[in-house]
Short mmCIF file of C-alpha atoms in Angstrom, two decimals:
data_model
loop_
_atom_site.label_atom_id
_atom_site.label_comp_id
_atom_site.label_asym_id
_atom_site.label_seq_id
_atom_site.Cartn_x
_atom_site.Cartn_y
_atom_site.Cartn_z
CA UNK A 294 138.68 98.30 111.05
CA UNK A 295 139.09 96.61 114.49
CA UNK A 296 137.08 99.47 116.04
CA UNK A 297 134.35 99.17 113.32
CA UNK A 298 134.38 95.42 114.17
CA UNK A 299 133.83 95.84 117.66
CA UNK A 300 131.35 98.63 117.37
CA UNK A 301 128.93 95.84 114.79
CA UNK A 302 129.79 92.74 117.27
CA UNK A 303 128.87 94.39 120.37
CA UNK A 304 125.34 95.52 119.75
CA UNK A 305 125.05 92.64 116.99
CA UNK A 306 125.81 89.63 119.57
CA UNK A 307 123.84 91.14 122.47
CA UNK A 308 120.39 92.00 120.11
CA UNK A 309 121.00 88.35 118.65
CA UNK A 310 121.08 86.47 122.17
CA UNK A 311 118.05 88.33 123.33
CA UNK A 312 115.98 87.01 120.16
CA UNK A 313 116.95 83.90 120.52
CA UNK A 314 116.01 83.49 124.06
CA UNK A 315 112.66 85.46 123.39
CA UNK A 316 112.26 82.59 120.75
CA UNK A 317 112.58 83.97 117.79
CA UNK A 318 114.10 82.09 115.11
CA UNK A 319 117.88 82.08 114.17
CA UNK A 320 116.99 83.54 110.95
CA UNK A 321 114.68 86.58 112.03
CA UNK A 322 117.51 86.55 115.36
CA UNK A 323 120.03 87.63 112.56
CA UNK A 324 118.19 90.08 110.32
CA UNK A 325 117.09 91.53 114.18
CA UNK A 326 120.97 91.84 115.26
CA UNK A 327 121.99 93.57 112.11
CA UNK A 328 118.94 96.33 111.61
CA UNK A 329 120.03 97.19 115.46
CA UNK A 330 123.46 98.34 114.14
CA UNK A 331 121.54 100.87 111.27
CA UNK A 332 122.65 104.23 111.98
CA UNK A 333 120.35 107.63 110.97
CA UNK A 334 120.47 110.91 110.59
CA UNK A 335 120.36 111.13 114.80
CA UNK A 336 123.71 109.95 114.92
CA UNK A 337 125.46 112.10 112.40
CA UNK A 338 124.03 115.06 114.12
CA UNK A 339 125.65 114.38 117.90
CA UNK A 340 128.82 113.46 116.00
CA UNK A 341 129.08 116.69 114.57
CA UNK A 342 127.77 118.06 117.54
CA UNK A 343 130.93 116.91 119.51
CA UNK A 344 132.99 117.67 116.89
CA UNK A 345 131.73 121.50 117.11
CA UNK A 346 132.04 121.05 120.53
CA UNK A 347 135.86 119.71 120.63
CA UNK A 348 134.78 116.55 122.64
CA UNK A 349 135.98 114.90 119.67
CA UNK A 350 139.04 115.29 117.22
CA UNK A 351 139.42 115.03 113.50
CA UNK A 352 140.45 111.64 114.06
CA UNK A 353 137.91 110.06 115.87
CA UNK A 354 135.25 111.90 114.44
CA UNK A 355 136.30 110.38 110.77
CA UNK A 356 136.49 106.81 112.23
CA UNK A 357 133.45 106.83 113.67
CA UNK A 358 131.97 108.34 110.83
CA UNK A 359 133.82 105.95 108.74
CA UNK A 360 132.20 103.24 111.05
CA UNK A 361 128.13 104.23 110.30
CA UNK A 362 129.10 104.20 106.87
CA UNK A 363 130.71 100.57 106.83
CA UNK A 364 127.74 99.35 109.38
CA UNK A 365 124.65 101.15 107.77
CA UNK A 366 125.54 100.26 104.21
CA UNK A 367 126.50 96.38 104.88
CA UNK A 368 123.35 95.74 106.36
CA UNK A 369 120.88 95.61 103.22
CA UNK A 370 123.09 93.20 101.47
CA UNK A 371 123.55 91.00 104.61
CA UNK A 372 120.11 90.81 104.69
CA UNK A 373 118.88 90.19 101.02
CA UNK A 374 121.49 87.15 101.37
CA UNK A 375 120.06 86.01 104.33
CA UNK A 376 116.17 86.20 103.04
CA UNK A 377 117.29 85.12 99.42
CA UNK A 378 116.13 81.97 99.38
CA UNK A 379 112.84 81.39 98.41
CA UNK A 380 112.52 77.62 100.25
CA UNK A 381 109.99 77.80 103.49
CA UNK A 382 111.73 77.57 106.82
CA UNK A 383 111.67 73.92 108.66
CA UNK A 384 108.94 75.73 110.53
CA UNK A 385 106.60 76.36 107.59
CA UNK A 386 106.75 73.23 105.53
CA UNK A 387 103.55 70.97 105.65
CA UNK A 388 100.88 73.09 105.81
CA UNK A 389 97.68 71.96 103.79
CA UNK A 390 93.86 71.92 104.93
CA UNK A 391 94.17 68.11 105.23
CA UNK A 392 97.33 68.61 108.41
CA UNK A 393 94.81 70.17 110.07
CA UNK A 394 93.70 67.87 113.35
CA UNK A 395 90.41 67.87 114.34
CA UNK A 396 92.05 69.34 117.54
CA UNK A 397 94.35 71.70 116.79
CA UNK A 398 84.10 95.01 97.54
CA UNK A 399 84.01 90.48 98.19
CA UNK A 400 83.85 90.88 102.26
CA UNK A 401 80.38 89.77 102.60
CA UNK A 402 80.79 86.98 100.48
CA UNK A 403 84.09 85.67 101.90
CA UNK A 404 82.32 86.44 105.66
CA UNK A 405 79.94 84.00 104.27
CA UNK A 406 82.38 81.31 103.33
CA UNK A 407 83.91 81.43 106.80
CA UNK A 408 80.83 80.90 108.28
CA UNK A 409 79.76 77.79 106.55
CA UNK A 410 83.61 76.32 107.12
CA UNK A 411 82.42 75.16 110.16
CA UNK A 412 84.44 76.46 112.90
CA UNK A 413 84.09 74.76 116.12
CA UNK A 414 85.02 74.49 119.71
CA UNK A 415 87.41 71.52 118.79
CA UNK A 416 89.01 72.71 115.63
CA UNK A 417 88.52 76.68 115.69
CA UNK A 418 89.47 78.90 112.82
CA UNK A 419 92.14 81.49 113.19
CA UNK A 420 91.41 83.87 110.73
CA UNK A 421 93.94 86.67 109.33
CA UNK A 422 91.93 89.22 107.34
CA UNK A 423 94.43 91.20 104.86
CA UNK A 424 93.28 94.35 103.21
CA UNK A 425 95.14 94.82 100.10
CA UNK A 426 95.96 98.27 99.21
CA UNK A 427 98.07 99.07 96.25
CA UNK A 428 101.11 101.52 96.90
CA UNK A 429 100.38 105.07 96.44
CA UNK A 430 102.62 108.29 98.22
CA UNK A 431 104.48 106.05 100.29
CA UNK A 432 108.05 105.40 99.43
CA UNK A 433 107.55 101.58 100.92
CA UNK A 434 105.23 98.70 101.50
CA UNK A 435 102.99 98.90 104.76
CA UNK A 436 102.19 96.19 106.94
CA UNK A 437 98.98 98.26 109.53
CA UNK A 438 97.94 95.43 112.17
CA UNK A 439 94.11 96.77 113.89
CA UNK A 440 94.13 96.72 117.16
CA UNK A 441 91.23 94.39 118.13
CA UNK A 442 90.10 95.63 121.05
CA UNK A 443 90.07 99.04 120.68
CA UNK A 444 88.48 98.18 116.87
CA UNK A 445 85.65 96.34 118.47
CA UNK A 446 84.61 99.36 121.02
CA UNK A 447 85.43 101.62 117.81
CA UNK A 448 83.47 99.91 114.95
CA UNK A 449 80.33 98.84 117.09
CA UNK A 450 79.74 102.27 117.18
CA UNK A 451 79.64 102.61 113.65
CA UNK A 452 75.80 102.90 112.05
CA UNK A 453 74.25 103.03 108.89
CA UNK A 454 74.37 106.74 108.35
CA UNK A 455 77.84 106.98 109.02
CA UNK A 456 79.39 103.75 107.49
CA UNK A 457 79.51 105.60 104.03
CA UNK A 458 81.74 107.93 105.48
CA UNK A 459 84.56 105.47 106.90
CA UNK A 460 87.55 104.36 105.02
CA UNK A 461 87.34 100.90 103.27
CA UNK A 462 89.62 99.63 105.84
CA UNK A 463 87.22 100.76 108.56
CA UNK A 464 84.75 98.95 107.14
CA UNK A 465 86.47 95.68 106.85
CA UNK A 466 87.53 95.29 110.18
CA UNK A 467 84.31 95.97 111.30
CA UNK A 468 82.47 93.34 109.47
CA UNK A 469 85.07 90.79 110.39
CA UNK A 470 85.10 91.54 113.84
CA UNK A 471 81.34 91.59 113.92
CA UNK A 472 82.11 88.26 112.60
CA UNK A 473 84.31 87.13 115.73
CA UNK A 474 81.78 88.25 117.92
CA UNK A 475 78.88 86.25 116.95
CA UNK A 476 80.88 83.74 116.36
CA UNK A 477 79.61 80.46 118.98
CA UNK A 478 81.68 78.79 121.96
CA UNK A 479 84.80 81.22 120.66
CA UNK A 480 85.66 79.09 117.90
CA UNK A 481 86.23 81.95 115.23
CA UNK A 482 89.10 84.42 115.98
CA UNK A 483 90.06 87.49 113.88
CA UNK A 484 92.88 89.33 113.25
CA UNK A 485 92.95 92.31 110.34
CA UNK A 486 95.34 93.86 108.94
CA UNK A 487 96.39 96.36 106.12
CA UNK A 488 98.81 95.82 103.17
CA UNK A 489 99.92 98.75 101.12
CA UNK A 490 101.88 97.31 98.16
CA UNK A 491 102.86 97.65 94.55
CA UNK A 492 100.52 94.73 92.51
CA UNK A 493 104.35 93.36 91.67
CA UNK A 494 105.39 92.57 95.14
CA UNK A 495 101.92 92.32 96.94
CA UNK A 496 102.05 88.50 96.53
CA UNK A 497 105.47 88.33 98.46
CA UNK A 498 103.68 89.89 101.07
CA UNK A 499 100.72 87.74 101.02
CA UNK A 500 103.05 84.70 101.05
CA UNK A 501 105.55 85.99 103.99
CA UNK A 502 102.64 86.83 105.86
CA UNK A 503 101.13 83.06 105.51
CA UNK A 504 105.02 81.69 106.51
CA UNK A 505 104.96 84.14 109.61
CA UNK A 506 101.33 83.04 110.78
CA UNK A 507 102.07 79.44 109.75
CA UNK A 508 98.40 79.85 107.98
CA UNK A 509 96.95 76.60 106.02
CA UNK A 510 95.10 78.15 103.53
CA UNK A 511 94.74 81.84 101.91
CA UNK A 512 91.83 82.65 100.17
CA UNK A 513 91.39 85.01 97.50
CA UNK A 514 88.69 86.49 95.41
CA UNK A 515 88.70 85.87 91.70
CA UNK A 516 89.79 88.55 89.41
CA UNK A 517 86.87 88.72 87.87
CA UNK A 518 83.48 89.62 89.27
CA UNK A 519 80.07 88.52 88.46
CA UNK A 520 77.20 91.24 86.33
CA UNK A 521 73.86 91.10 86.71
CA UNK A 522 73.06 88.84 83.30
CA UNK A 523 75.40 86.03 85.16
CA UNK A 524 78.22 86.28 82.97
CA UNK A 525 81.48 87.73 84.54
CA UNK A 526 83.48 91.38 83.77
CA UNK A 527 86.63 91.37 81.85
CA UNK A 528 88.38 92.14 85.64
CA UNK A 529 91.71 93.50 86.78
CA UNK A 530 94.24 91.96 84.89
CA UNK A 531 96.86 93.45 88.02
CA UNK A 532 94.38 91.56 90.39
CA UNK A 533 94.75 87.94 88.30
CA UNK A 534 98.59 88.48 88.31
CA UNK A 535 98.26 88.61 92.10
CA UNK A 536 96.18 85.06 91.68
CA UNK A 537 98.67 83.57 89.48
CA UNK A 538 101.62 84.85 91.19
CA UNK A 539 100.50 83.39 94.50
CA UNK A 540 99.08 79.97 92.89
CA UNK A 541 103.06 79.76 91.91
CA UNK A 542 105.05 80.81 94.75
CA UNK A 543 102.46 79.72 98.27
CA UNK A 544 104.40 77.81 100.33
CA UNK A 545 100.60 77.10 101.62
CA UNK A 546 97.31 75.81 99.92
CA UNK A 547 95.36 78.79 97.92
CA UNK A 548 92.19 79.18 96.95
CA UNK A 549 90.61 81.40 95.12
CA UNK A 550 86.69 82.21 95.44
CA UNK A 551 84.39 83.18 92.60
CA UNK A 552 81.80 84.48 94.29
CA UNK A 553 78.12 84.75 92.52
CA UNK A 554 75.58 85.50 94.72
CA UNK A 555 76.77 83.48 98.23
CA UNK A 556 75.94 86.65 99.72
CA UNK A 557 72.43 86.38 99.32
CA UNK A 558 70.65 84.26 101.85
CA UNK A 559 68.24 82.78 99.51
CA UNK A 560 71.09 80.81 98.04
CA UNK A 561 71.33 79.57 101.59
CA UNK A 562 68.19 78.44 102.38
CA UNK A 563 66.52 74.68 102.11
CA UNK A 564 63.20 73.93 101.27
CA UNK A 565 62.12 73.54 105.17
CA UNK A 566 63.63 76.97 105.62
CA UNK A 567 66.46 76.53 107.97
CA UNK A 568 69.82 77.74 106.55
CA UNK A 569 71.95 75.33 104.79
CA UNK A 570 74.09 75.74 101.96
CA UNK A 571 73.97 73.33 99.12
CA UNK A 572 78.01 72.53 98.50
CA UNK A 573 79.13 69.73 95.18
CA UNK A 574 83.00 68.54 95.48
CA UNK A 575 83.92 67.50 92.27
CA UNK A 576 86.74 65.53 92.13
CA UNK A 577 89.19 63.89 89.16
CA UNK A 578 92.05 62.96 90.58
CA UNK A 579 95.18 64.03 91.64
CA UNK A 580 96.64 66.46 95.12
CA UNK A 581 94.34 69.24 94.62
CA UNK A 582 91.59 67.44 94.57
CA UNK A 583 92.03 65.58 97.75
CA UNK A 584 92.91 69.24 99.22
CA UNK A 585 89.36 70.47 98.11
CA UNK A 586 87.80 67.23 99.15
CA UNK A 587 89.58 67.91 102.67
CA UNK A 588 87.78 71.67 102.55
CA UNK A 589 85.04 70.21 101.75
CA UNK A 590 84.97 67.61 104.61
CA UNK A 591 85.61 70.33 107.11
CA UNK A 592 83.09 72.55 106.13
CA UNK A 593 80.49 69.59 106.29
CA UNK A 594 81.45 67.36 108.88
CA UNK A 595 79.12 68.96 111.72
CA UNK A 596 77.76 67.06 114.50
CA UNK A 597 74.48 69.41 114.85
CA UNK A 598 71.22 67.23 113.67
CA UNK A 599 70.46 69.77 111.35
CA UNK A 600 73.74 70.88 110.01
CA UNK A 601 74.13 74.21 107.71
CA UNK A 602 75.50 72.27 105.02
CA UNK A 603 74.83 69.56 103.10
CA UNK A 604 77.87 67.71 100.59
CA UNK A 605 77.65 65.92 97.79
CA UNK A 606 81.14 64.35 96.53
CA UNK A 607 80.73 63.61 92.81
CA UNK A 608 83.34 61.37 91.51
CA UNK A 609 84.51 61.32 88.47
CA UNK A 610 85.89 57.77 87.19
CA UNK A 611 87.52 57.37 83.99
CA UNK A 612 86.13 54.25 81.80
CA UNK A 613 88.00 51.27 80.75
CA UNK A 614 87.01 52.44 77.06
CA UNK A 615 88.47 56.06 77.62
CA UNK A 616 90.70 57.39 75.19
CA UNK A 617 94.28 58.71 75.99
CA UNK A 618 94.39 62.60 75.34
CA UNK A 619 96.64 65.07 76.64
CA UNK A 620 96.55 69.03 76.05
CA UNK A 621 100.04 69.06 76.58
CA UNK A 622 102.50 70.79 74.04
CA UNK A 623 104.39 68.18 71.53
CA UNK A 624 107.37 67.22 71.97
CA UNK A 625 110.35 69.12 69.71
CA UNK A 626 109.47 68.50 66.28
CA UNK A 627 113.18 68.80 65.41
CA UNK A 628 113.85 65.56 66.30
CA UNK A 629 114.23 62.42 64.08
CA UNK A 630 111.32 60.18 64.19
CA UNK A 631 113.03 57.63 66.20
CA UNK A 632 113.63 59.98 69.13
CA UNK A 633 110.10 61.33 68.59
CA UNK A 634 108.79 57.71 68.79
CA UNK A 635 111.41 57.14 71.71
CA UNK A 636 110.54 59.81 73.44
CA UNK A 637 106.52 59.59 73.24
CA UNK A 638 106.28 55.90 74.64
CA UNK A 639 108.53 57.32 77.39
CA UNK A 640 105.71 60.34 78.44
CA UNK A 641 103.19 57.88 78.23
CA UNK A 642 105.05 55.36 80.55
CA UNK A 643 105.61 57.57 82.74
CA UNK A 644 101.75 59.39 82.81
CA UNK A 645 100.47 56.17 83.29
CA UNK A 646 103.22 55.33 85.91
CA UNK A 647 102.06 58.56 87.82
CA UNK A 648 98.48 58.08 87.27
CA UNK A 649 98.42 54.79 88.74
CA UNK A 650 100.09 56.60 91.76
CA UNK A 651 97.78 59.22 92.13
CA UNK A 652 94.77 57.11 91.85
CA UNK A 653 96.35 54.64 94.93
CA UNK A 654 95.88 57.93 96.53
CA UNK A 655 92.48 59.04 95.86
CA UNK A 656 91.63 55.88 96.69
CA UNK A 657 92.49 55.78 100.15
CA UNK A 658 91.53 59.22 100.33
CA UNK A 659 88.09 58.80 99.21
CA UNK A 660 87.94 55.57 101.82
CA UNK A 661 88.73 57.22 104.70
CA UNK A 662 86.25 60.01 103.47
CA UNK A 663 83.65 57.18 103.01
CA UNK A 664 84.75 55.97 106.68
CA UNK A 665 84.60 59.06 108.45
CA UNK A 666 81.15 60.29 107.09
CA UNK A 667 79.00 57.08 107.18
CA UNK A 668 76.93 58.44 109.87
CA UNK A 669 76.26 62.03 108.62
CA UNK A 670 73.29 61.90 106.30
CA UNK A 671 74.05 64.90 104.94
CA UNK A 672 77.08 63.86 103.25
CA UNK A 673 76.67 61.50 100.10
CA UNK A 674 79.26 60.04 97.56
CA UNK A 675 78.49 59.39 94.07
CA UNK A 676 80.25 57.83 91.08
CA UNK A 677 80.32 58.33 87.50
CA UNK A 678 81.87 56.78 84.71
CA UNK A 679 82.55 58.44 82.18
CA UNK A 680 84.55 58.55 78.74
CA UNK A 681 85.82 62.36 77.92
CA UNK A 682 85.95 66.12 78.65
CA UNK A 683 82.39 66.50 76.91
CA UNK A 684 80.53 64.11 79.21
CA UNK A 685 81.75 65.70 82.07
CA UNK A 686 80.68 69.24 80.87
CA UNK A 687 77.43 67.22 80.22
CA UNK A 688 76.82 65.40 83.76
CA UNK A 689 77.79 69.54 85.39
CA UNK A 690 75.63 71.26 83.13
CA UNK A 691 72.92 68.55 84.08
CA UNK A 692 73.75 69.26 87.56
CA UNK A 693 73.46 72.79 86.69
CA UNK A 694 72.12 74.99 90.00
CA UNK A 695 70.96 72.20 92.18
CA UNK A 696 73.93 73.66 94.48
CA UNK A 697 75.39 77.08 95.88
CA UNK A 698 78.64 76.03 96.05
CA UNK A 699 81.06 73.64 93.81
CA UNK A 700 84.56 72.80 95.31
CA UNK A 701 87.09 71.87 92.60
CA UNK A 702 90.87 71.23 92.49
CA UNK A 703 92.81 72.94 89.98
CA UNK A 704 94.65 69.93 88.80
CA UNK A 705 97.19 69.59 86.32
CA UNK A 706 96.14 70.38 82.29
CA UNK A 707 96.18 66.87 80.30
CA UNK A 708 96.63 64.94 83.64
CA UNK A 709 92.89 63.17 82.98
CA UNK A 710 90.93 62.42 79.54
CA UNK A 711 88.07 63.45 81.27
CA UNK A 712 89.67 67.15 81.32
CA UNK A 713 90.40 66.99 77.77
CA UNK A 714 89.45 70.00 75.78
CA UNK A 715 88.05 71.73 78.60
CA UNK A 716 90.47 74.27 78.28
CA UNK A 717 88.73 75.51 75.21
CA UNK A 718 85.94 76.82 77.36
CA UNK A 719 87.70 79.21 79.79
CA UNK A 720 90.21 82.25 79.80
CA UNK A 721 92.20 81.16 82.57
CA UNK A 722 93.96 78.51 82.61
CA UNK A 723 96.09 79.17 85.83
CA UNK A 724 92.63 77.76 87.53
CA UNK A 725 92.87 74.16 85.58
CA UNK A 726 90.98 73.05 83.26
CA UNK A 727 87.95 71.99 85.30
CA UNK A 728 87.77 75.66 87.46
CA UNK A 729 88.39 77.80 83.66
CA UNK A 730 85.36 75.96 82.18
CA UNK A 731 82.84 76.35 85.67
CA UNK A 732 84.06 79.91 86.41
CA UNK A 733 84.15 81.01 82.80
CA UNK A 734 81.10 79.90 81.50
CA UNK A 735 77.48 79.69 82.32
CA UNK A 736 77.61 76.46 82.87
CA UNK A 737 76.79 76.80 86.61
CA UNK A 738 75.73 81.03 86.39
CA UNK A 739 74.21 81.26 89.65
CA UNK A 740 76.79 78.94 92.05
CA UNK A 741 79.70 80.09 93.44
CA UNK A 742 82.88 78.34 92.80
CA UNK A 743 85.99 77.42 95.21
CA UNK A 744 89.09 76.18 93.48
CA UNK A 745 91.69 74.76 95.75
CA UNK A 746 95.39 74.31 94.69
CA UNK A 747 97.85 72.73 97.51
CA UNK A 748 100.78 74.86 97.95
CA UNK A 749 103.98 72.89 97.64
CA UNK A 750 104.56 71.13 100.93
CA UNK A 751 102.45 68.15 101.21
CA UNK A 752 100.71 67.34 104.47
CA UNK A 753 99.41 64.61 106.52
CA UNK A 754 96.03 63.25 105.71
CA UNK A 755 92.92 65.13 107.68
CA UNK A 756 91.79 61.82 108.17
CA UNK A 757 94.79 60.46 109.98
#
């Protein structure tokens, strides 16, 4: 065992030190030192090879067979261990679209999106563009990273007679590289990339792919995909497990885009004809709306006179007459009434203890919004008062398609009486109960929706 010791330590300690001064974490330094000491089919073919050759006896050839046995097969458990737990490294926590400095088949449609996100000079977008492809004839998931350069000189080349022919992935990189090149003052850079992946794992992949970029935000397309009478198909049910999946387990914000008809450059167009895109925020209350409202700041907070988007914050207030509801399950009816009674004033203290929390929050939220946007006329902020979940479907529905874009924050279900029995208009309730009722209803048929949820570190304010 000594020599088996020595044989894992040397290469082990040596691989680890040169990680570690390259930078690399100590995790990542670890898992790097112990692949190193894998052994293949290479190395049982020039053991045997000396062994045919009498450059080794019975006895050495066994223990140093013996040895790639004990090192080979030690190092997938080593490593699950060391990758098992599921909390973001020290060097991934906090990332939200509001710690963001000022300083520091749905392609089109997303392209679009980044384009109106307002990417500048001072606070440029790094953009990592992940095909997903599910596993097929491979034996394990795929990470393919383009090369950018030789993409660009590659994909410029590609015209509209040929561009049917190309794979999917060809495509993609193309159009988002097109997009880094017309991007202004180099504020918009682009790196794609290819996942091939079962459906059950791909959101791991999405998620350690976010840790290892240290991205704010992923974006991903709905499920479900808008027809040509403005309702919405029945979708990939594999596609909305992705959704859920990463909504769950994103160590960063997520949103997820319902796209219906952003593409189309009509929907982007003011009355005087210049391009600008029409963009409500609605917002409750709560974290996820303050990370929309922050998405929706950057996107319009442009210092061009005529700027390509114009924001209206719509904020919902709950009246002094509003009723207490909640959508959430009763408590265990197994219990004597006194417990029931006990424990019922208890979820109400504490939901109005947590209320009054939140709303300190979105207060100061919405006032340095207020503060930071007094001189950009194309940014207002409006208030409404209202009672329950009905007027609010009322006040959107009067809203109706005055805008190409609503921002929303998935919020929690029962949180708000103004959310109160919206789930009984949607199918999805992994979006909240504000983003089911908009995205699955007709309620707003020809705007796209955005619906923000902030992953589970919490940030520093944008506006800090």
């Amino acid at each position: 065992m000594s020599i088996v010791a020595l044989a894992f330590l040397a290469k082990f300690v040596a691989t680890f030190v040169a990680a570690i001064i390259n930078k690399m974490s100590v995790r990542d330094s670890l898992a790097f030192g112990l692949v190193m000491n894998t052994k293949g089919l290479l190395a049982i073919i020039i053991l045997n090879s000396g062994r045919d050759l009498h450059v080794l006896d019975h006895n050495t050839f066994s223990v140093m067979m013996l040895a790639i046995l004990i090192m080979t097969a030690a190092v997938g458990p080593i490593l699950a261990l060391i990758y098992k737990s599921n909390v973001p490294s020290k060097q991934h926590t906090h990332r939200s679209i509001r710690s963001i400095q000022a300083n520091s088949d749905n392609v089109s449609s997303v392209i679009n999106l980044l384009e109106i996100s307002n990417p500048t000079k001072q606070s440029p977008m790094f953009v990592f563009a992940v095909h997903l492809v599910e596993l097929s004839g491979h034996a394990s998931a795929m990470l393919i990273v383009h090369d950018t350069c030789s993409n660009i000189r590659k994909t410029s080349k590609i015209t509209a007679k040929n561009q049917k022919h190309s794979s999917p992935s060809d495509q993609i990189v193309a159009a988002f590289e097109k997009l880094e090149t017309e991007s202004e003052e180099s504020s918009l850079f682009v790196d794609a990339l290819t996942v091939v992946s079962s459906y059950a794992s791909m959101h791991e992949d999405i998620c350690n792919l976010a840790d290892d970029k240290s991205a704010d935000l992923i974006i991903i397309p709905f499920h479900k995909q808008s027809t040509i009478d403005g309702g919405m198909d029945n979708g990939n049910p594999s596609f909305r497990g992705i959704n859920k999946n990463l909504l769950e387990n994103s160590s960063c914000s997520v949103a997820i885009f319902v796209d219906r008809g952003l593409t189309d450059s009509s929907n982007i167009k003011n009355e005087d004809g210049h391009g600008c895109c029409r963009c409500a925020m609605l917002f409750i209350s709560g974290s996820d709306d303050r990370e929309a409202l922050a998405y929706a700041w950057r996107m319009a907070s442009n210092p061009n006179p005529k700027p390509n988007i114009s924001l209206t914050v719509v904020r919902f207030i709950v009246s002094k007459d509003a009723a207490v509801h909640s959508d959430l399950p009763p408590n265990n009816p197994n219990n004597n009434d006194h417990d029931h009674d006990e424990d019922e004033k208890k979820n109400i203290l504490e939901m109005i203890e947590e209320n009054e929390k939140e709303k300190q929050l979105d207060d100061q939220y919405i006032e340095s919004f207020v503060l930071n946007a007094r001189n950009q006329p194309s940014i207002k902020l409006i208030h409404e008062v209202l009672n329950n979940g009905e007027e609010t479907l009322k006040l959107i529905s009067a809203m109706g398609n005055d805008y190409d874009l609503y921002i929303v924050g998935i919020g929690q279900t029962g949180s708000s009486p103004l959310t109160f029995g919206l789930s009984e208009w949607g199918d999805c309730p992994e979006l909240g109960p504000l983003g089911d009722a908009l995205a699955s209803s007709n309620i707003v048929a020809s705007a796209s929706i955005l619906i923000v949820h902030q992953g589970r570190a919490v940030g520093k304010s944008l506006f800090s």
